[in-house]
């Protein structure tokens, strides 16, 4: 037997000549084994794809024969996470060493050049980035599904008036559709930013070696193509040192989570007994253990609470990387990214929950309309009419409108019961003689008229909202196609039949 042929057990040849003993039980239990299990579960397919790409390059450079390349590929394809986990103690609880020895000890004859001129540094950087790209595609798909739910719900309620609130006070008449179009726009904005993030990080680090490059003439462009990347990371140092993509992804998650928390806060308020504007089915509701009259919506609290974790995950990555040397290190490559998987899981969980809410929520259109009728929401329109029809300077018109509303409230008038005489007297007190107060008041405090009154693009007028929603639908479709293309590119680095290299994926 060749001296390198062993069974991978305790009598295996050492992996290093620098130290004579493997990691302590403490290091294994606290650090190495948890890391190994994570990589075996999440990164092993990427490590195998990378190794197969390297075999293709060894074959091209004439360092292995076609038969050796075929044997190496076959052994790589046969590797399972369970096999590597079983042999981890003999391999310093390191997945790269374990994979190497698993294959090496099963070769019919040693392949001397296999892993020559290689390093773990670019290997793990590449595997982590491949996993990040793959999970980013999945996150984007969940985001777009949420966007479709938001747009669909907005379209169903674009014609139904409700009070819009500023400073928690009823301000102007809007519709749930108008409000949800804003949520849909936030989704599109995030989907575009994540797409730019994906394209920005879609650069293959493989072939950089440990830090300064490699001695053999590796075709890095070919390696990138074999693994589904669109380009090569130009500089070797950046390839192994850079984990800014973790910051970029979690930053976008955090920004979106902040926005989502604000929308969720509004839904929580509108679902409360004080407003009663919306309801969720029993399956998405909760009860009180002591107050039988209550129907709670803890799913909204979960969404808002979970959204905070996304900002925490981003800050964890920031603090883990800051002030570290710009080179490969365990601190950056392992510890600083330890919350990335959690961030992906939480982002998709929040989106699934939020999508379920939007797919099942029902707005009480009668109650919302009645709330509009109780409020003097036409004050702004009245001031406009005073200026445009009676020539009252704008700021004076604001004062007259406000004083009229106060006087009407004191007189016990409902908003729709306009009083032209009261308006005329109010204006006269400020030195303005109105010629047609009835015309000024006409429709000003009518709820349906108020919803249809705005004429500017992007307003709450139902037709304007529907125009925005149509444009959003088109953009959502375009983004869906863009992300589908990224998904195909990502999958092409995992052994799909559509890949153009039989050397890697045979």
Tab-separated table of C-alpha atoms in Angstrom:
chain	number	residue	atom	x	y	z
A	1	UNK	CA	0.000	0.000	0.000
A	2	UNK	CA	1.183	3.499	-0.786
A	3	UNK	CA	2.133	5.347	2.408
A	4	UNK	CA	-0.641	7.867	1.767
A	5	UNK	CA	-3.233	5.085	1.516
A	6	UNK	CA	-4.783	4.627	4.928
A	7	UNK	CA	-8.230	4.148	6.330
A	8	UNK	CA	-8.657	7.663	7.629
A	9	UNK	CA	-8.557	6.489	11.230
A	10	UNK	CA	-6.348	7.413	14.139
A	11	UNK	CA	-3.332	5.840	12.422
A	12	UNK	CA	-3.677	8.097	9.388
A	13	UNK	CA	-0.713	10.159	8.309
A	14	UNK	CA	-0.778	13.637	9.853
A	15	UNK	CA	-2.237	16.513	7.897
A	16	UNK	CA	0.554	18.856	8.949
A	17	UNK	CA	4.215	18.642	9.825
A	18	UNK	CA	3.976	21.771	11.955
A	19	UNK	CA	1.944	20.366	14.846
A	20	UNK	CA	1.805	16.815	16.110
A	21	UNK	CA	-1.584	16.634	17.793
A	22	UNK	CA	-5.145	17.238	16.715
A	23	UNK	CA	-7.558	19.725	18.282
A	24	UNK	CA	-8.525	19.330	21.913
A	25	UNK	CA	-11.926	18.074	22.944
A	26	UNK	CA	-12.777	21.607	24.055
A	27	UNK	CA	-12.067	23.079	20.628
A	28	UNK	CA	-13.991	20.304	18.930
A	29	UNK	CA	-17.033	20.648	21.160
A	30	UNK	CA	-17.182	24.440	21.264
A	31	UNK	CA	-16.058	25.413	17.783
A	32	UNK	CA	-14.972	22.814	15.259
A	33	UNK	CA	-17.711	20.199	15.402
A	34	UNK	CA	-20.594	22.714	15.244
A	35	UNK	CA	-18.872	24.376	12.292
A	36	UNK	CA	-18.328	20.989	10.639
A	37	UNK	CA	-21.960	20.006	11.040
A	38	UNK	CA	-23.106	23.310	9.586
A	39	UNK	CA	-20.834	23.016	6.567
A	40	UNK	CA	-21.752	19.375	6.008
A	41	UNK	CA	-25.419	20.354	5.924
A	42	UNK	CA	-25.222	23.603	3.965
A	43	UNK	CA	-21.943	23.776	2.044
A	44	UNK	CA	-20.996	20.209	1.096
A	45	UNK	CA	-22.654	20.282	-2.368
A	46	UNK	CA	-20.715	23.444	-3.146
A	47	UNK	CA	-17.417	21.968	-1.939
A	48	UNK	CA	-18.007	18.954	-4.170
A	49	UNK	CA	-18.848	21.126	-7.187
A	50	UNK	CA	-15.679	23.140	-6.588
A	51	UNK	CA	-13.553	20.004	-6.308
A	52	UNK	CA	-14.969	18.716	-9.594
A	53	UNK	CA	-14.145	22.011	-11.278
A	54	UNK	CA	-10.592	21.732	-9.951
A	55	UNK	CA	-10.337	18.200	-11.337
A	56	UNK	CA	-11.366	19.552	-14.735
A	57	UNK	CA	-8.533	22.051	-14.560
A	58	UNK	CA	-5.997	19.434	-13.438
A	59	UNK	CA	-7.038	17.428	-16.486
A	60	UNK	CA	-6.681	20.427	-18.794
A	61	UNK	CA	-3.217	21.177	-17.431
A	62	UNK	CA	-2.158	17.549	-17.932
A	63	UNK	CA	-1.596	16.921	-14.236
A	64	UNK	CA	-4.081	14.042	-14.078
A	65	UNK	CA	-5.118	11.549	-16.719
A	66	UNK	CA	-8.631	11.185	-18.063
A	67	UNK	CA	-8.993	7.967	-16.088
A	68	UNK	CA	-7.812	9.596	-12.878
A	69	UNK	CA	-10.158	12.527	-13.439
A	70	UNK	CA	-13.080	10.177	-13.939
A	71	UNK	CA	-12.210	8.259	-10.762
A	72	UNK	CA	-11.895	11.474	-8.754
A	73	UNK	CA	-15.250	12.741	-10.023
A	74	UNK	CA	-16.913	9.443	-9.222
A	75	UNK	CA	-15.578	9.421	-5.677
A	76	UNK	CA	-16.590	13.047	-5.167
A	77	UNK	CA	-20.109	12.270	-6.347
A	78	UNK	CA	-20.365	9.424	-3.848
A	79	UNK	CA	-19.522	11.506	-0.784
A	80	UNK	CA	-22.248	11.926	1.835
A	81	UNK	CA	-22.411	14.222	4.820
A	82	UNK	CA	-22.751	11.218	7.116
A	83	UNK	CA	-19.501	9.712	5.871
A	84	UNK	CA	-17.590	12.918	6.496
A	85	UNK	CA	-19.135	13.425	9.911
A	86	UNK	CA	-18.129	9.902	10.915
A	87	UNK	CA	-14.497	10.535	10.035
A	88	UNK	CA	-14.134	14.114	11.182
A	89	UNK	CA	-12.040	13.416	14.277
A	90	UNK	CA	-9.226	11.962	12.166
A	91	UNK	CA	-9.249	15.086	9.999
A	92	UNK	CA	-9.030	17.870	12.586
A	93	UNK	CA	-12.809	18.328	12.312
A	94	UNK	CA	-12.218	20.221	9.079
A	95	UNK	CA	-14.519	19.529	6.154
A	96	UNK	CA	-11.910	20.292	3.482
A	97	UNK	CA	-9.438	17.849	5.027
A	98	UNK	CA	-12.195	15.280	5.514
A	99	UNK	CA	-13.302	15.511	1.906
A	100	UNK	CA	-9.731	15.239	0.694
A	101	UNK	CA	-8.967	12.173	2.773
A	102	UNK	CA	-12.294	10.511	2.020
A	103	UNK	CA	-11.458	10.575	-1.684
A	104	UNK	CA	-7.748	9.948	-1.278
A	105	UNK	CA	-8.183	6.760	0.736
A	106	UNK	CA	-10.587	5.294	-1.820
A	107	UNK	CA	-8.459	5.805	-4.926
A	108	UNK	CA	-7.269	2.644	-6.643
A	109	UNK	CA	-3.851	4.277	-6.933
A	110	UNK	CA	-2.575	7.569	-5.534
A	111	UNK	CA	-3.009	10.657	-7.698
A	112	UNK	CA	0.048	12.649	-6.729
A	113	UNK	CA	-0.968	15.937	-8.331
A	114	UNK	CA	-4.444	16.061	-6.867
A	115	UNK	CA	-4.650	19.188	-4.669
A	116	UNK	CA	-1.212	20.401	-5.718
A	117	UNK	CA	-1.028	24.214	-5.636
A	118	UNK	CA	-4.241	24.408	-3.634
A	119	UNK	CA	-5.444	26.185	-0.490
A	120	UNK	CA	-8.469	26.020	1.756
A	121	UNK	CA	-8.739	29.801	1.731
A	122	UNK	CA	-10.215	30.327	-1.718
A	123	UNK	CA	-11.995	26.973	-1.457
A	124	UNK	CA	-14.054	28.017	1.545
A	125	UNK	CA	-14.507	31.564	0.248
A	126	UNK	CA	-15.962	30.118	-2.939
A	127	UNK	CA	-18.210	27.592	-1.183
A	128	UNK	CA	-19.574	30.248	1.154
A	129	UNK	CA	-20.260	32.620	-1.712
A	130	UNK	CA	-21.966	29.910	-3.756
A	131	UNK	CA	-24.212	29.160	-0.808
A	132	UNK	CA	-24.880	32.864	-0.327
A	133	UNK	CA	-25.894	33.297	-3.960
A	134	UNK	CA	-28.145	30.257	-3.831
A	135	UNK	CA	-29.899	31.401	-0.687
A	136	UNK	CA	-30.198	34.944	-1.978
A	137	UNK	CA	-32.123	33.620	-4.975
A	138	UNK	CA	-34.458	31.766	-2.623
A	139	UNK	CA	-34.923	34.902	-0.519
A	140	UNK	CA	-35.727	36.931	-3.615
A	141	UNK	CA	-38.335	34.397	-4.705
A	142	UNK	CA	-40.037	34.711	-1.310
A	143	UNK	CA	-39.872	38.494	-1.577
A	144	UNK	CA	-41.482	38.514	-5.021
A	145	UNK	CA	-44.247	36.192	-3.807
A	146	UNK	CA	-44.949	38.672	-1.027
A	147	UNK	CA	-44.978	41.485	-3.575
A	148	UNK	CA	-47.555	39.663	-5.676
A	149	UNK	CA	-49.749	39.236	-2.605
A	150	UNK	CA	-49.442	42.940	-1.769
A	151	UNK	CA	-50.289	44.012	-5.307
A	152	UNK	CA	-53.244	41.663	-5.541
A	153	UNK	CA	-54.717	42.887	-2.267
A	154	UNK	CA	-54.151	46.508	-3.247
A	155	UNK	CA	-56.101	46.009	-6.455
A	156	UNK	CA	-59.099	44.627	-4.567
A	157	UNK	CA	-59.338	47.629	-2.256
A	158	UNK	CA	-58.330	50.566	-4.449
A	159	UNK	CA	-61.899	51.974	-4.528
A	160	UNK	CA	-62.664	51.799	-0.807
A	161	UNK	CA	-62.133	54.952	1.282
A	162	UNK	CA	-60.450	54.897	4.652
A	163	UNK	CA	-58.844	57.563	6.829
A	164	UNK	CA	-55.164	58.153	6.260
A	165	UNK	CA	-53.243	59.102	9.374
A	166	UNK	CA	-50.354	61.461	10.037
A	167	UNK	CA	-49.020	61.895	13.573
A	168	UNK	CA	-51.625	59.244	14.497
A	169	UNK	CA	-54.405	61.721	13.638
A	170	UNK	CA	-56.935	61.297	10.827
A	171	UNK	CA	-55.568	63.442	8.005
A	172	UNK	CA	-56.872	62.712	4.497
A	173	UNK	CA	-58.939	60.092	2.738
A	174	UNK	CA	-56.992	57.262	1.147
A	175	UNK	CA	-57.772	53.604	0.429
A	176	UNK	CA	-56.239	50.308	1.515
A	177	UNK	CA	-55.195	49.890	-2.112
A	178	UNK	CA	-53.301	53.175	-2.056
A	179	UNK	CA	-51.582	52.185	1.172
A	180	UNK	CA	-50.702	48.693	-0.013
A	181	UNK	CA	-49.314	50.064	-3.262
A	182	UNK	CA	-46.685	51.730	-1.081
A	183	UNK	CA	-45.871	48.355	0.458
A	184	UNK	CA	-45.644	46.832	-3.006
A	185	UNK	CA	-43.273	49.598	-4.080
A	186	UNK	CA	-41.031	48.834	-1.103
A	187	UNK	CA	-40.912	45.197	-2.192
A	188	UNK	CA	-39.913	46.168	-5.730
A	189	UNK	CA	-37.263	48.534	-4.420
A	190	UNK	CA	-35.771	45.788	-2.258
A	191	UNK	CA	-35.930	43.239	-5.075
A	192	UNK	CA	-34.006	45.632	-7.328
A	193	UNK	CA	-31.403	46.308	-4.661
A	194	UNK	CA	-30.949	42.604	-3.932
A	195	UNK	CA	-30.578	41.982	-7.659
A	196	UNK	CA	-27.827	44.585	-7.795
A	197	UNK	CA	-26.260	42.960	-4.741
A	198	UNK	CA	-26.339	39.549	-6.421
A	199	UNK	CA	-24.729	40.910	-9.578
A	200	UNK	CA	-22.134	42.758	-7.532
A	201	UNK	CA	-21.003	39.651	-5.663
A	202	UNK	CA	-21.262	37.247	-8.611
A	203	UNK	CA	-17.472	37.045	-8.959
A	204	UNK	CA	-15.678	33.732	-8.445
A	205	UNK	CA	-12.849	33.732	-5.869
A	206	UNK	CA	-11.582	30.261	-6.801
A	207	UNK	CA	-8.025	30.172	-8.089
A	208	UNK	CA	-6.778	32.848	-5.726
A	209	UNK	CA	-5.026	30.323	-3.498
A	210	UNK	CA	-4.140	31.279	0.038
A	211	UNK	CA	-3.613	34.990	-0.551
A	212	UNK	CA	-1.216	36.000	-3.318
A	213	UNK	CA	-2.342	33.768	-6.171
A	214	UNK	CA	-1.249	30.348	-7.418
A	215	UNK	CA	1.837	29.021	-9.155
A	216	UNK	CA	0.083	26.931	-11.781
A	217	UNK	CA	-1.652	28.499	-14.771
A	218	UNK	CA	-5.195	27.962	-13.569
A	219	UNK	CA	-7.869	29.173	-15.976
A	220	UNK	CA	-9.880	31.172	-13.481
A	221	UNK	CA	-12.403	32.198	-16.088
A	222	UNK	CA	-13.148	28.568	-16.812
A	223	UNK	CA	-13.445	27.776	-13.115
A	224	UNK	CA	-15.903	30.648	-12.729
A	225	UNK	CA	-17.991	29.420	-15.654
A	226	UNK	CA	-18.012	25.839	-14.386
A	227	UNK	CA	-19.398	27.039	-11.064
A	228	UNK	CA	-22.069	29.302	-12.513
A	229	UNK	CA	-20.361	32.646	-11.911
A	230	UNK	CA	-20.503	35.369	-14.541
A	231	UNK	CA	-16.971	36.599	-13.915
A	232	UNK	CA	-13.779	36.196	-11.896
A	233	UNK	CA	-12.919	38.184	-8.788
A	234	UNK	CA	-9.921	40.048	-10.272
A	235	UNK	CA	-7.619	40.231	-7.254
A	236	UNK	CA	-6.430	37.233	-5.255
A	237	UNK	CA	-6.363	39.121	-1.957
A	238	UNK	CA	-9.932	40.315	-2.334
A	239	UNK	CA	-10.971	36.783	-3.223
A	240	UNK	CA	-9.904	35.341	0.120
A	241	UNK	CA	-10.296	38.354	2.417
A	242	UNK	CA	-13.568	39.892	1.311
A	243	UNK	CA	-16.778	38.968	3.079
A	244	UNK	CA	-18.465	42.285	2.440
A	245	UNK	CA	-21.175	40.416	0.584
A	246	UNK	CA	-22.432	39.183	3.955
A	247	UNK	CA	-22.750	42.792	5.072
A	248	UNK	CA	-24.463	43.802	1.846
A	249	UNK	CA	-27.086	41.072	1.978
A	250	UNK	CA	-27.883	41.519	5.655
A	251	UNK	CA	-27.954	45.297	5.184
A	252	UNK	CA	-30.659	44.976	2.542
A	253	UNK	CA	-32.573	42.568	4.766
A	254	UNK	CA	-32.318	45.030	7.634
A	255	UNK	CA	-33.491	48.016	5.587
A	256	UNK	CA	-36.480	46.072	4.300
A	257	UNK	CA	-37.259	44.803	7.797
A	258	UNK	CA	-37.396	48.356	9.119
A	259	UNK	CA	-39.921	49.300	6.437
A	260	UNK	CA	-41.946	46.130	6.969
A	261	UNK	CA	-42.115	46.805	10.706
A	262	UNK	CA	-43.718	50.173	9.977
A	263	UNK	CA	-46.365	48.685	7.710
A	264	UNK	CA	-46.989	45.951	10.267
A	265	UNK	CA	-47.473	48.536	13.002
A	266	UNK	CA	-50.273	50.104	10.967
A	267	UNK	CA	-51.934	46.742	10.409
A	268	UNK	CA	-51.712	46.040	14.129
A	269	UNK	CA	-53.432	49.339	14.894
A	270	UNK	CA	-56.106	48.898	12.229
A	271	UNK	CA	-56.867	45.416	13.495
A	272	UNK	CA	-57.364	46.625	17.059
A	273	UNK	CA	-60.821	47.071	18.575
A	274	UNK	CA	-60.257	50.833	18.558
A	275	UNK	CA	-60.245	50.867	14.741
A	276	UNK	CA	-61.670	47.554	13.587
A	277	UNK	CA	-60.692	48.155	9.976
A	278	UNK	CA	-59.454	44.650	9.269
A	279	UNK	CA	-59.858	41.071	10.333
A	280	UNK	CA	-57.956	37.816	9.957
A	281	UNK	CA	-59.411	34.294	9.912
A	282	UNK	CA	-59.397	32.247	13.065
A	283	UNK	CA	-56.480	30.180	11.777
A	284	UNK	CA	-54.253	33.265	11.907
A	285	UNK	CA	-55.650	34.609	15.168
A	286	UNK	CA	-55.183	34.074	18.879
A	287	UNK	CA	-57.204	34.352	22.055
A	288	UNK	CA	-56.785	35.617	25.562
A	289	UNK	CA	-56.491	33.104	28.375
A	290	UNK	CA	-58.552	35.352	30.648
A	291	UNK	CA	-60.598	37.777	28.517
A	292	UNK	CA	-62.972	35.771	26.329
A	293	UNK	CA	-64.151	38.755	24.309
A	294	UNK	CA	-60.740	39.243	22.707
A	295	UNK	CA	-59.553	38.105	19.302
A	296	UNK	CA	-55.839	38.770	19.009
A	297	UNK	CA	-53.543	38.864	15.997
A	298	UNK	CA	-50.212	37.653	17.423
A	299	UNK	CA	-49.003	36.795	13.919
A	300	UNK	CA	-48.529	40.525	13.343
A	301	UNK	CA	-46.553	40.805	16.559
A	302	UNK	CA	-44.405	37.876	15.439
A	303	UNK	CA	-43.714	39.535	12.112
A	304	UNK	CA	-42.720	42.805	13.713
A	305	UNK	CA	-40.653	41.056	16.367
A	306	UNK	CA	-38.860	38.835	13.866
A	307	UNK	CA	-38.044	41.832	11.702
A	308	UNK	CA	-35.869	43.162	14.518
A	309	UNK	CA	-33.677	40.060	14.306
A	310	UNK	CA	-32.682	41.007	10.766
A	311	UNK	CA	-31.170	44.270	11.936
A	312	UNK	CA	-29.433	42.381	14.738
A	313	UNK	CA	-27.941	39.902	12.268
A	314	UNK	CA	-26.581	42.745	10.162
A	315	UNK	CA	-25.029	44.459	13.153
A	316	UNK	CA	-23.491	41.148	14.241
A	317	UNK	CA	-21.784	40.824	10.848
A	318	UNK	CA	-20.618	44.439	10.958
A	319	UNK	CA	-19.074	44.105	14.399
A	320	UNK	CA	-17.571	40.731	13.509
A	321	UNK	CA	-15.663	42.185	10.556
A	322	UNK	CA	-14.734	45.668	11.691
A	323	UNK	CA	-11.117	46.260	12.721
A	324	UNK	CA	-9.978	42.861	11.407
A	325	UNK	CA	-6.990	42.632	9.035
A	326	UNK	CA	-7.908	42.507	5.352
A	327	UNK	CA	-6.829	38.946	4.804
A	328	UNK	CA	-8.178	35.461	5.335
A	329	UNK	CA	-9.052	34.739	8.945
A	330	UNK	CA	-11.322	32.422	10.866
A	331	UNK	CA	-12.754	35.438	12.655
A	332	UNK	CA	-14.098	36.890	9.420
A	333	UNK	CA	-14.737	33.755	7.374
A	334	UNK	CA	-16.461	31.813	10.157
A	335	UNK	CA	-17.459	33.820	13.220
A	336	UNK	CA	-18.454	37.060	11.504
A	337	UNK	CA	-20.784	35.159	9.210
A	338	UNK	CA	-22.291	32.912	11.850
A	339	UNK	CA	-25.649	34.710	11.749
A	340	UNK	CA	-25.974	34.718	7.963
A	341	UNK	CA	-27.927	31.471	7.798
A	342	UNK	CA	-30.184	32.747	10.567
A	343	UNK	CA	-30.710	35.967	8.612
A	344	UNK	CA	-31.771	34.067	5.495
A	345	UNK	CA	-34.091	31.836	7.503
A	346	UNK	CA	-35.635	34.778	9.345
A	347	UNK	CA	-36.064	36.864	6.200
A	348	UNK	CA	-37.959	34.087	4.468
A	349	UNK	CA	-39.965	33.279	7.602
A	350	UNK	CA	-41.067	36.893	7.947
A	351	UNK	CA	-42.041	36.962	4.283
A	352	UNK	CA	-44.010	33.722	4.477
A	353	UNK	CA	-45.937	34.987	7.490
A	354	UNK	CA	-46.533	38.379	5.906
A	355	UNK	CA	-47.684	36.784	2.665
A	356	UNK	CA	-50.182	34.650	4.575
A	357	UNK	CA	-51.542	37.759	6.277
A	358	UNK	CA	-52.042	39.598	2.991
A	359	UNK	CA	-53.627	36.568	1.353
A	360	UNK	CA	-56.219	36.209	4.126
A	361	UNK	CA	-56.844	39.690	5.548
A	362	UNK	CA	-60.233	41.285	4.960
A	363	UNK	CA	-60.909	45.009	5.282
A	364	UNK	CA	-64.221	46.225	6.737
A	365	UNK	CA	-65.141	48.742	4.050
A	366	UNK	CA	-68.306	49.901	5.836
A	367	UNK	CA	-66.487	50.641	9.066
A	368	UNK	CA	-63.686	52.466	7.236
A	369	UNK	CA	-66.182	54.605	5.324
A	370	UNK	CA	-68.038	55.452	8.513
A	371	UNK	CA	-64.760	56.494	10.126
A	372	UNK	CA	-64.154	58.852	7.200
A	373	UNK	CA	-67.619	60.340	7.613
A	374	UNK	CA	-66.961	61.133	11.277
A	375	UNK	CA	-63.847	63.181	10.568
A	376	UNK	CA	-63.459	66.605	8.949
A	377	UNK	CA	-61.041	65.194	6.385
A	378	UNK	CA	-61.888	67.828	3.771
A	379	UNK	CA	-60.104	70.681	5.518
A	380	UNK	CA	-57.283	70.772	2.985
A	381	UNK	CA	-59.749	70.712	0.081
A	382	UNK	CA	-61.733	73.549	1.667
A	383	UNK	CA	-58.619	75.702	1.944
A	384	UNK	CA	-57.797	74.972	-1.700
A	385	UNK	CA	-61.326	75.937	-2.771
A	386	UNK	CA	-61.187	79.202	-0.821
A	387	UNK	CA	-58.009	80.148	-2.666
A	388	UNK	CA	-58.910	78.909	-6.129
A	389	UNK	CA	-62.566	80.011	-6.168
A	390	UNK	CA	-62.638	83.016	-3.880
A	391	UNK	CA	-59.099	84.338	-4.211
A	392	UNK	CA	-58.293	84.058	-0.508
A	393	UNK	CA	-54.506	83.941	0.026
A	394	UNK	CA	-53.424	80.391	0.823
A	395	UNK	CA	-52.320	80.824	4.408
A	396	UNK	CA	-55.419	82.888	5.241
A	397	UNK	CA	-57.498	80.166	3.597
A	398	UNK	CA	-55.917	77.620	5.912
A	399	UNK	CA	-56.907	79.714	8.920
A	400	UNK	CA	-60.484	80.129	7.700
A	401	UNK	CA	-60.806	76.401	7.013
A	402	UNK	CA	-59.503	75.520	10.459
A	403	UNK	CA	-61.802	77.996	12.205
A	404	UNK	CA	-64.796	76.753	10.244
A	405	UNK	CA	-64.086	73.168	11.319
A	406	UNK	CA	-63.742	74.179	14.972
A	407	UNK	CA	-67.017	76.119	14.819
A	408	UNK	CA	-68.814	73.234	13.103
A	409	UNK	CA	-67.588	70.797	15.740
A	410	UNK	CA	-68.716	73.114	18.531
A	411	UNK	CA	-72.116	73.368	16.860
A	412	UNK	CA	-72.381	69.588	16.707
A	413	UNK	CA	-72.435	69.467	12.922
A	414	UNK	CA	-71.393	66.295	11.139
A	415	UNK	CA	-68.775	66.944	8.441
A	416	UNK	CA	-71.245	66.261	5.632
A	417	UNK	CA	-73.734	68.808	7.073
A	418	UNK	CA	-71.988	71.837	5.671
A	419	UNK	CA	-73.109	75.328	6.697
A	420	UNK	CA	-72.464	78.013	4.082
A	421	UNK	CA	-73.533	80.764	6.462
A	422	UNK	CA	-71.052	79.617	9.077
A	423	UNK	CA	-68.259	79.605	6.516
A	424	UNK	CA	-69.237	83.063	5.277
A	425	UNK	CA	-69.195	84.470	8.826
A	426	UNK	CA	-65.872	82.796	9.608
A	427	UNK	CA	-64.274	84.332	6.538
A	428	UNK	CA	-65.748	87.736	7.296
A	429	UNK	CA	-64.161	87.703	10.748
A	430	UNK	CA	-60.796	87.636	8.978
A	431	UNK	CA	-61.772	90.339	6.495
A	432	UNK	CA	-62.790	88.229	3.489
A	433	UNK	CA	-66.199	88.448	1.837
A	434	UNK	CA	-67.128	85.184	0.140
A	435	UNK	CA	-69.335	85.414	-2.943
A	436	UNK	CA	-70.375	81.756	-3.215
A	437	UNK	CA	-69.735	79.842	0.037
A	438	UNK	CA	-72.135	77.075	-1.026
A	439	UNK	CA	-70.008	76.387	-4.098
A	440	UNK	CA	-66.852	76.420	-2.023
A	441	UNK	CA	-68.271	73.790	0.330
A	442	UNK	CA	-69.821	71.613	-2.379
A	443	UNK	CA	-68.357	68.120	-2.151
A	444	UNK	CA	-65.565	69.271	0.140
A	445	UNK	CA	-66.517	66.913	2.960
A	446	UNK	CA	-68.062	64.190	0.807
A	447	UNK	CA	-66.105	60.979	1.344
A	448	UNK	CA	-66.417	59.518	-2.143
A	449	UNK	CA	-65.721	62.877	-3.761
A	450	UNK	CA	-62.639	63.318	-1.587
A	451	UNK	CA	-61.208	59.963	-2.663
A	452	UNK	CA	-61.603	60.857	-6.341
A	453	UNK	CA	-60.603	64.520	-6.067
A	454	UNK	CA	-56.779	64.276	-6.404
A	455	UNK	CA	-55.517	64.620	-9.957
A	456	UNK	CA	-51.771	64.205	-9.571
A	457	UNK	CA	-49.981	61.028	-10.596
A	458	UNK	CA	-49.449	58.666	-7.703
A	459	UNK	CA	-52.377	60.049	-5.714
A	460	UNK	CA	-55.025	58.085	-3.803
A	461	UNK	CA	-57.553	58.521	-6.622
A	462	UNK	CA	-58.561	54.964	-7.552
A	463	UNK	CA	-57.597	55.308	-11.209
A	464	UNK	CA	-54.200	56.705	-10.234
A	465	UNK	CA	-53.662	53.827	-7.809
A	466	UNK	CA	-54.628	51.284	-10.453
A	467	UNK	CA	-52.206	52.860	-12.911
A	468	UNK	CA	-49.420	52.509	-10.351
A	469	UNK	CA	-50.412	48.915	-9.678
A	470	UNK	CA	-50.308	48.091	-13.383
A	471	UNK	CA	-46.799	49.502	-13.618
A	472	UNK	CA	-45.822	47.587	-10.496
A	473	UNK	CA	-47.174	44.365	-11.979
A	474	UNK	CA	-45.008	44.895	-15.052
A	475	UNK	CA	-41.965	45.592	-12.918
A	476	UNK	CA	-42.693	42.556	-10.768
A	477	UNK	CA	-42.842	40.430	-13.897
A	478	UNK	CA	-39.552	41.860	-15.147
A	479	UNK	CA	-37.854	41.278	-11.818
A	480	UNK	CA	-39.228	37.751	-11.720
A	481	UNK	CA	-37.585	37.057	-15.061
A	482	UNK	CA	-34.319	38.615	-13.908
A	483	UNK	CA	-34.262	36.507	-10.767
A	484	UNK	CA	-35.185	33.372	-12.716
A	485	UNK	CA	-32.115	33.980	-14.875
A	486	UNK	CA	-29.957	34.314	-11.756
A	487	UNK	CA	-31.455	31.095	-10.412
A	488	UNK	CA	-30.509	29.257	-13.599
A	489	UNK	CA	-26.978	30.614	-13.372
A	490	UNK	CA	-26.709	29.582	-9.735
A	491	UNK	CA	-27.991	26.071	-10.426
A	492	UNK	CA	-25.535	25.676	-13.288
A	493	UNK	CA	-22.756	25.387	-10.721
A	494	UNK	CA	-24.350	22.384	-9.031
A	495	UNK	CA	-24.110	19.655	-11.641
A	496	UNK	CA	-27.221	20.355	-13.690
A	497	UNK	CA	-27.514	18.731	-17.116
A	498	UNK	CA	-27.836	22.128	-18.714
A	499	UNK	CA	-24.236	22.902	-17.768
A	500	UNK	CA	-21.784	23.054	-20.612
A	501	UNK	CA	-18.995	21.073	-18.978
A	502	UNK	CA	-19.069	17.299	-18.917
A	503	UNK	CA	-15.742	17.419	-17.102
A	504	UNK	CA	-17.339	18.846	-13.993
A	505	UNK	CA	-20.769	17.344	-14.145
A	506	UNK	CA	-20.214	13.914	-15.670
